[in-house]
Every structure is written in structure tokens, then in C-alpha cells.
């Protein structure tokens, strides 16, 4: 079981981190010409520290903010459901929670890309690798922020 903490004191922090992630994600491509999935990385890191209902609220809120259109897409469903699935799956993963968080982040991004550009998945490998790399660093920073605040 790799559940790190189930406490509501991380709820407001996760809201702030996800909102910051949304702002960064939506504006990142203006500077760097691609848009990493920072929100997914933040939600996956949060899945190791939030309670179930808190995670559902934060995941659905982020999906609503990112997808303000009335039509659901595969990307939004994955964004909302993958962290919830990670919440349940992380009980069965052996090892360190930070490492499991990184694996789930990479896997989530790969699933996200596979659902969107399955036909051109291997043609876009360099973009996907860049996205995974940037999101792994971002997710690791967020996970460590939770860890530092948990120990204080």
C-alpha cells in the first residue's frame, strides 16, 4: 500500500496546485510551442495525498475548467478518470510512492496520446517523449512539495 496520506489539509493545496497547473498548461505553448499535460501530472501526484471525494472534486473541477465546451472528449475523460483509477491502483503497487507516481504520470500521458493520435503515435514520438519528460519533472516537484508539507 503506497497511500501516503489521507487528509483534508491537502485539499486546498491541491486546488491551488491544479489551478496553477491549468494556467501554466494553457500558456506554456505560447513560449515553448508545445503544451505538456501539467494538470494530469498534478492530479496524479494529488491522488497519493487526497481522500477519495476530495480527489473526485479536484479532478472534475479541473476537467470542467479545461473543457468549457459541452461535449466530452477522450482527453477530458482520461484527465478526470485516470487520477481516480490511480487512487485505487496505488494500494497494490509495491515500492516507493514517489516512484509509483512517476510511473502513473508517464503511463497516463502515454494513454492520453494513444487515445488522441493513435494513428500517428510513433510519428509523434519526440513530442510525446518531451511531454512525458517535462511532466515527470513537474509531477516530481509537486509530489515532493506534498511530502515536505506532510512532514512539517
Coordinates of N, CA and C in Angstrom, one line a residue:
X1 N 0.8 -1.2 0.0 CA 0.0 0.0 0.0 C 0.9 1.2 0.0
X2 N 0.7 2.1 -1.0 CA 1.5 3.3 -1.1 C 0.8 4.5 -0.8
X3 N -0.4 4.5 -0.2 CA -1.1 5.7 0.2 C -0.3 6.4 1.1
X4 N 0.0 7.7 0.8 CA 0.9 8.5 1.6 C 0.1 9.1 2.8
X5 N -1.0 9.7 2.5 CA -1.7 10.4 3.5 C -3.1 10.7 3.0
X6 N -4.1 10.6 3.9 CA -5.4 10.9 3.5 C -5.9 12.0 4.5
X7 N -5.6 13.2 4.1 CA -6.0 14.3 5.0 C -6.6 15.5 4.2
X8 N -7.6 16.1 4.8 CA -8.2 17.2 4.1 C -7.3 18.5 4.2
X9 N -6.3 18.5 4.9 CA -5.4 19.7 4.9 C -4.7 19.8 3.6
X10 N -4.7 18.8 2.8 CA -4.0 19.0 1.4 C -5.1 19.4 0.4
X11 N -6.3 19.4 0.7 CA -7.4 19.7 -0.2 C -7.2 21.1 -0.9
X12 N -7.0 22.1 -0.1 CA -6.9 23.5 -0.6 C -5.6 23.6 -1.3
X13 N -4.5 23.0 -0.9 CA -3.3 23.0 -1.6 C -3.4 22.4 -3.0
X14 N -4.1 21.3 -3.0 CA -4.3 20.6 -4.3 C -5.1 21.5 -5.3
X15 N -6.1 22.2 -4.7 CA -6.9 23.1 -5.6 C -6.0 24.2 -6.1
X16 N -5.1 24.8 -5.3 CA -4.2 25.8 -5.8 C -3.2 25.2 -6.8
X17 N -2.7 24.1 -6.5 CA -1.7 23.5 -7.4 C -2.3 23.1 -8.8
X18 N -3.5 22.6 -8.7 CA -4.2 22.3 -10.0 C -4.5 23.5 -10.8
X19 N -5.0 24.6 -10.1 CA -5.3 25.8 -10.8 C -4.0 26.5 -11.4
X20 N -2.9 26.4 -10.6 CA -1.7 26.9 -11.2 C -1.2 26.0 -12.4
X21 N -1.4 24.7 -12.3 CA -1.1 23.8 -13.4 C -1.9 24.1 -14.6
X22 N -3.2 24.5 -14.4 CA -4.1 24.8 -15.6 C -3.5 26.1 -16.2
X23 N -3.2 27.1 -15.5 CA -2.7 28.3 -16.0 C -1.4 28.1 -16.8
X24 N -0.5 27.3 -16.2 CA 0.8 27.0 -16.8 C 0.6 26.2 -18.1
X25 N -0.3 25.2 -18.0 CA -0.6 24.4 -19.2 C -1.2 25.2 -20.4
X26 N -2.1 26.0 -20.1 CA -2.8 26.8 -21.1 C -1.9 27.9 -21.7
X27 N -0.8 28.3 -21.0 CA 0.0 29.3 -21.5 C 1.4 28.9 -21.9
X28 N 1.7 27.6 -21.7 CA 3.1 27.1 -21.9 C 3.4 27.1 -23.4
X29 N 2.4 26.8 -24.3 CA 2.7 26.7 -25.7 C 3.0 28.0 -26.3
X30 N 2.6 29.1 -25.7 CA 2.9 30.5 -26.2 C 4.4 30.7 -26.2
X31 N 5.1 30.1 -25.3 CA 6.6 30.3 -25.2 C 7.4 29.1 -25.8
X32 N 6.9 27.9 -25.5 CA 7.7 26.7 -25.9 C 7.2 25.9 -27.1
X33 N 6.1 26.3 -27.7 CA 5.5 25.7 -28.9 C 5.0 24.3 -28.7
X34 N 4.7 23.9 -27.4 CA 4.0 22.6 -27.2 C 3.4 22.8 -25.8
X35 N 2.4 21.9 -25.6 CA 1.6 22.0 -24.3 C 1.6 20.7 -23.5
X36 N 2.5 20.7 -22.5 CA 2.6 19.5 -21.7 C 1.3 19.3 -20.8
X37 N 1.1 18.1 -20.3 CA -0.1 17.8 -19.6 C 0.2 18.0 -18.1
X38 N 0.4 19.3 -17.7 CA 0.7 19.6 -16.3 C -0.4 19.2 -15.3
X39 N -1.6 19.4 -15.8 CA -2.8 19.2 -14.9 C -2.9 17.7 -14.6
X40 N -2.6 16.8 -15.6 CA -2.6 15.4 -15.3 C -1.6 15.0 -14.3
X41 N -0.4 15.6 -14.5 CA 0.7 15.3 -13.6 C 0.4 15.8 -12.1
X42 N -0.2 16.9 -12.0 CA -0.6 17.5 -10.7 C -1.7 16.6 -10.1
X43 N -2.7 16.1 -10.9 CA -3.8 15.3 -10.4 C -3.2 13.9 -9.9
X44 N -2.3 13.4 -10.6 CA -1.8 12.1 -10.3 C -1.0 12.2 -9.0
X45 N -0.2 13.3 -8.8 CA 0.6 13.5 -7.6 C -0.4 13.7 -6.4
X46 N -1.5 14.4 -6.7 CA -2.5 14.6 -5.7 C -3.2 13.3 -5.3
X47 N -3.3 12.4 -6.2 CA -4.0 11.1 -5.9 C -3.4 10.3 -4.8
X48 N -2.1 10.6 -4.5 CA -1.4 9.9 -3.4 C -1.6 10.6 -2.1
X49 N -2.2 11.8 -2.1 CA -2.3 12.5 -0.8 C -3.7 12.9 -0.4
X50 N -4.6 12.9 -1.4 CA -6.0 13.3 -1.1 C -6.9 12.1 -0.7
X51 N -8.0 12.4 -0.1 CA -9.0 11.4 0.1 C -9.8 11.2 -1.2
X52 N -10.6 10.2 -1.3 CA -11.3 9.9 -2.5 C -12.3 11.0 -3.0
X53 N -13.1 11.5 -2.1 CA -14.1 12.6 -2.5 C -13.4 13.9 -2.9
X54 N -12.3 14.2 -2.2 CA -11.5 15.4 -2.5 C -10.9 15.2 -3.9
X55 N -10.4 14.1 -4.2 CA -9.8 13.8 -5.5 C -10.8 13.9 -6.6
X56 N -12.0 13.3 -6.4 CA -13.0 13.4 -7.4 C -13.4 14.9 -7.6
X57 N -13.5 15.7 -6.6 CA -13.9 17.1 -6.8 C -12.8 17.8 -7.5
X58 N -11.6 17.6 -7.2 CA -10.5 18.4 -7.8 C -10.3 17.9 -9.3
X59 N -10.5 16.6 -9.5 CA -10.3 16.1 -10.9 C -11.5 16.6 -11.8
X60 N -12.7 16.6 -11.3 CA -13.8 17.0 -12.1 C -13.8 18.5 -12.3
X61 N -13.4 19.3 -11.3 CA -13.2 20.7 -11.4 C -12.2 21.1 -12.5
X62 N -11.1 20.4 -12.5 CA -10.1 20.7 -13.5 C -10.6 20.3 -14.9
X63 N -11.3 19.2 -15.0 CA -11.9 18.8 -16.3 C -12.9 19.8 -16.8
X64 N -13.7 20.4 -15.9 CA -14.6 21.4 -16.3 C -13.9 22.7 -16.7
X65 N -12.9 23.1 -16.0 CA -12.2 24.3 -16.3 C -11.5 24.2 -17.7
X66 N -10.8 23.1 -17.9 CA -10.1 22.9 -19.1 C -11.0 22.7 -20.3
X67 N -12.1 22.0 -20.1 CA -13.1 21.7 -21.2 C -14.4 22.5 -20.9
X68 N -14.4 23.7 -21.3 CA -15.6 24.5 -21.0 C -16.7 24.3 -22.1
X69 N -16.4 23.5 -23.0 CA -17.4 23.1 -24.1 C -18.3 22.0 -23.6
X70 N -19.5 22.0 -24.1 CA -20.5 21.0 -23.5 C -20.2 19.5 -24.0
X71 N -19.3 19.3 -24.9 CA -19.0 18.0 -25.4 C -17.8 17.4 -24.7
X72 N -18.0 16.2 -24.2 CA -16.8 15.5 -23.6 C -16.0 14.9 -24.7
X73 N -14.7 14.8 -24.4 CA -13.8 14.2 -25.3 C -13.0 13.1 -24.6
X74 N -12.3 12.3 -25.3 CA -11.4 11.3 -24.7 C -10.4 11.9 -23.8
X75 N -9.8 13.0 -24.2 CA -8.8 13.6 -23.4 C -9.3 14.0 -22.0
X76 N -10.5 14.6 -22.0 CA -11.1 15.1 -20.7 C -11.5 13.9 -19.8
X77 N -12.0 12.9 -20.5 CA -12.4 11.7 -19.7 C -11.1 11.1 -19.0
X78 N -10.1 11.0 -19.8 CA -8.8 10.4 -19.2 C -8.3 11.3 -18.1
X79 N -8.3 12.6 -18.4 CA -7.9 13.6 -17.4 C -8.6 13.5 -16.1
X80 N -9.9 13.2 -16.2 CA -10.8 13.1 -14.9 C -10.7 11.7 -14.3
X81 N -10.6 10.7 -15.1 CA -10.7 9.3 -14.6 C -9.4 8.7 -14.2
X82 N -8.3 9.0 -14.9 CA -7.0 8.4 -14.7 C -6.5 8.6 -13.2
X83 N -6.6 9.9 -12.7 CA -6.2 10.0 -11.3 C -7.0 9.3 -10.3
X84 N -8.3 9.1 -10.6 CA -9.2 8.3 -9.7 C -8.8 6.9 -9.8
X85 N -8.5 6.4 -11.0 CA -8.0 5.0 -11.1 C -6.7 4.8 -10.4
X86 N -5.8 5.8 -10.5 CA -4.5 5.7 -9.8 C -4.7 5.7 -8.3
X87 N -5.7 6.4 -7.8 CA -6.0 6.4 -6.4 C -6.3 5.0 -5.9
X88 N -7.0 4.2 -6.7 CA -7.4 2.8 -6.3 C -6.2 1.9 -6.5
X89 N -5.5 2.1 -7.7 CA -4.4 1.2 -8.0 C -3.2 1.3 -7.2
X90 N -2.9 2.5 -6.6 CA -1.7 2.7 -5.9 C -1.6 1.8 -4.6
X91 N -2.8 1.3 -4.1 CA -2.7 0.4 -3.0 C -2.0 -0.9 -3.3
X92 N -2.0 -1.3 -4.5 CA -1.4 -2.6 -4.9 C 0.0 -2.5 -5.4
X93 N 0.5 -1.3 -5.6 CA 1.9 -1.1 -6.1 C 2.9 -1.2 -5.0
X94 N 3.9 -2.1 -5.1 CA 4.9 -2.1 -4.1 C 5.9 -1.0 -4.4
X95 N 6.7 -0.7 -3.4 CA 7.7 0.3 -3.6 C 7.4 1.7 -3.1
X96 N 8.1 2.6 -3.5 CA 8.0 4.0 -3.1 C 6.9 4.7 -3.8
X97 N 6.2 5.5 -3.1 CA 5.0 6.3 -3.7 C 5.5 7.2 -4.7
X98 N 6.6 7.9 -4.5 CA 7.1 8.9 -5.5 C 7.4 8.2 -6.8
X99 N 8.0 7.0 -6.8 CA 8.3 6.3 -8.0 C 7.0 5.8 -8.7
X100 N 6.1 5.3 -7.9 CA 4.8 4.9 -8.5 C 4.0 6.1 -9.1
X101 N 4.2 7.3 -8.5 CA 3.6 8.5 -9.1 C 4.2 8.8 -10.4
X102 N 5.5 8.7 -10.5 CA 6.2 8.9 -11.8 C 5.7 7.9 -12.9
X103 N 5.6 6.7 -12.5 CA 5.2 5.7 -13.5 C 3.8 5.9 -13.9
X104 N 2.9 6.3 -13.0 CA 1.5 6.6 -13.3 C 1.4 7.8 -14.2
X105 N 2.2 8.8 -13.9 CA 2.2 10.0 -14.8 C 2.6 9.7 -16.2
X106 N 3.7 9.0 -16.4 CA 4.2 8.6 -17.7 C 3.1 7.7 -18.4
X107 N 2.6 6.8 -17.7 CA 1.6 5.9 -18.3 C 0.3 6.7 -18.7
X108 N -0.1 7.6 -17.8 CA -1.3 8.4 -18.1 C -1.1 9.3 -19.4
X109 N 0.1 9.9 -19.5 CA 0.3 10.7 -20.7 C 0.4 9.8 -21.9
X110 N 1.0 8.7 -21.8 CA 1.0 7.8 -23.0 C -0.4 7.3 -23.4
X111 N -1.2 7.0 -22.4 CA -2.6 6.7 -22.7 C -3.4 7.8 -23.3
X112 N -3.1 9.0 -22.8 CA -3.7 10.2 -23.3 C -3.4 10.4 -24.8
X113 N -2.1 10.3 -25.1 CA -1.7 10.5 -26.5 C -2.2 9.3 -27.4
X114 N -2.2 8.1 -26.9 CA -2.6 7.0 -27.7 C -4.1 7.1 -28.0
X115 N -4.9 7.7 -27.1 CA -6.3 7.9 -27.4 C -6.6 9.0 -28.4
X116 N -5.7 9.9 -28.5 CA -5.9 11.1 -29.4 C -5.2 10.9 -30.7
X117 N -4.0 10.4 -30.7 CA -3.3 10.3 -32.0 C -2.7 8.9 -32.2
X118 N -3.6 7.9 -32.0 CA -3.1 6.5 -32.1 C -2.5 6.2 -33.5
X119 N -3.1 6.8 -34.5 CA -2.6 6.5 -35.9 C -1.2 7.1 -36.0
X120 N -0.9 8.2 -35.4 CA 0.4 8.9 -35.6 C 1.2 8.8 -34.3
X121 N 1.0 7.8 -33.5 CA 1.6 7.8 -32.2 C 3.1 7.7 -32.3
X122 N 3.6 6.8 -33.2 CA 5.1 6.7 -33.3 C 5.7 7.8 -34.1
X123 N 4.9 8.4 -35.0 CA 5.5 9.6 -35.7 C 5.7 10.8 -34.8
X124 N 4.9 10.8 -33.7 CA 5.0 12.0 -32.8 C 5.8 11.6 -31.6
X125 N 6.7 10.6 -31.7 CA 7.4 10.1 -30.5 C 8.2 11.1 -29.8
X126 N 8.9 12.0 -30.6 CA 9.8 13.0 -29.9 C 8.9 14.0 -29.1
X127 N 7.8 14.4 -29.6 CA 6.9 15.3 -28.9 C 6.3 14.6 -27.6
X128 N 6.0 13.3 -27.8 CA 5.5 12.6 -26.6 C 6.5 12.4 -25.6
X129 N 7.8 12.1 -26.0 CA 8.9 11.9 -25.0 C 9.2 13.2 -24.3
X130 N 9.1 14.3 -25.0 CA 9.3 15.6 -24.4 C 8.2 15.9 -23.4
X131 N 7.0 15.7 -23.8 CA 5.9 15.9 -22.9 C 6.0 15.0 -21.6
X132 N 6.3 13.8 -21.8 CA 6.5 12.9 -20.6 C 7.6 13.4 -19.7
X133 N 8.7 13.8 -20.3 CA 9.9 14.2 -19.5 C 9.5 15.5 -18.7
X134 N 8.9 16.4 -19.4 CA 8.6 17.7 -18.7 C 7.6 17.4 -17.6
X135 N 6.6 16.6 -17.9 CA 5.6 16.3 -16.9 C 6.1 15.4 -15.7
X136 N 7.1 14.6 -16.0 CA 7.7 13.8 -14.9 C 8.4 14.8 -13.9
X137 N 9.1 15.7 -14.4 CA 9.8 16.7 -13.6 C 8.7 17.5 -12.8
X138 N 7.7 18.0 -13.5 CA 6.7 18.8 -12.8 C 5.9 17.9 -11.8
X139 N 5.6 16.7 -12.1 CA 4.9 15.8 -11.1 C 5.8 15.5 -9.9
X140 N 7.1 15.3 -10.2 CA 8.0 15.0 -9.1 C 8.1 16.2 -8.1
X141 N 8.2 17.4 -8.7 CA 8.2 18.6 -7.9 C 7.0 18.8 -7.0
X142 N 5.8 18.5 -7.6 CA 4.6 18.6 -6.8 C 4.5 17.5 -5.8
X143 N 4.9 16.3 -6.1 CA 4.9 15.2 -5.1 C 5.8 15.6 -4.0
X144 N 7.0 16.1 -4.2 CA 7.9 16.5 -3.2 C 7.4 17.6 -2.3
X145 N 6.6 18.5 -3.0 CA 6.0 19.6 -2.2 C 5.0 19.0 -1.2
X146 N 4.2 18.1 -1.6 CA 3.3 17.4 -0.7 C 4.1 16.7 0.4
X147 N 5.1 16.0 0.0 CA 5.9 15.3 1.0 C 6.5 16.3 2.1
X148 N 7.1 17.4 1.6 CA 7.7 18.3 2.6 C 6.6 18.9 3.5
X149 N 5.4 19.2 3.0 CA 4.4 19.7 3.8 C 3.8 18.7 4.7
X150 N 3.9 17.4 4.3 CA 3.4 16.4 5.2 C 4.3 16.2 6.4
X151 N 5.6 16.3 6.2 CA 6.5 16.1 7.3 C 6.6 17.3 8.3
X152 N 6.1 18.5 7.8 CA 6.1 19.7 8.7 C 4.9 19.7 9.6

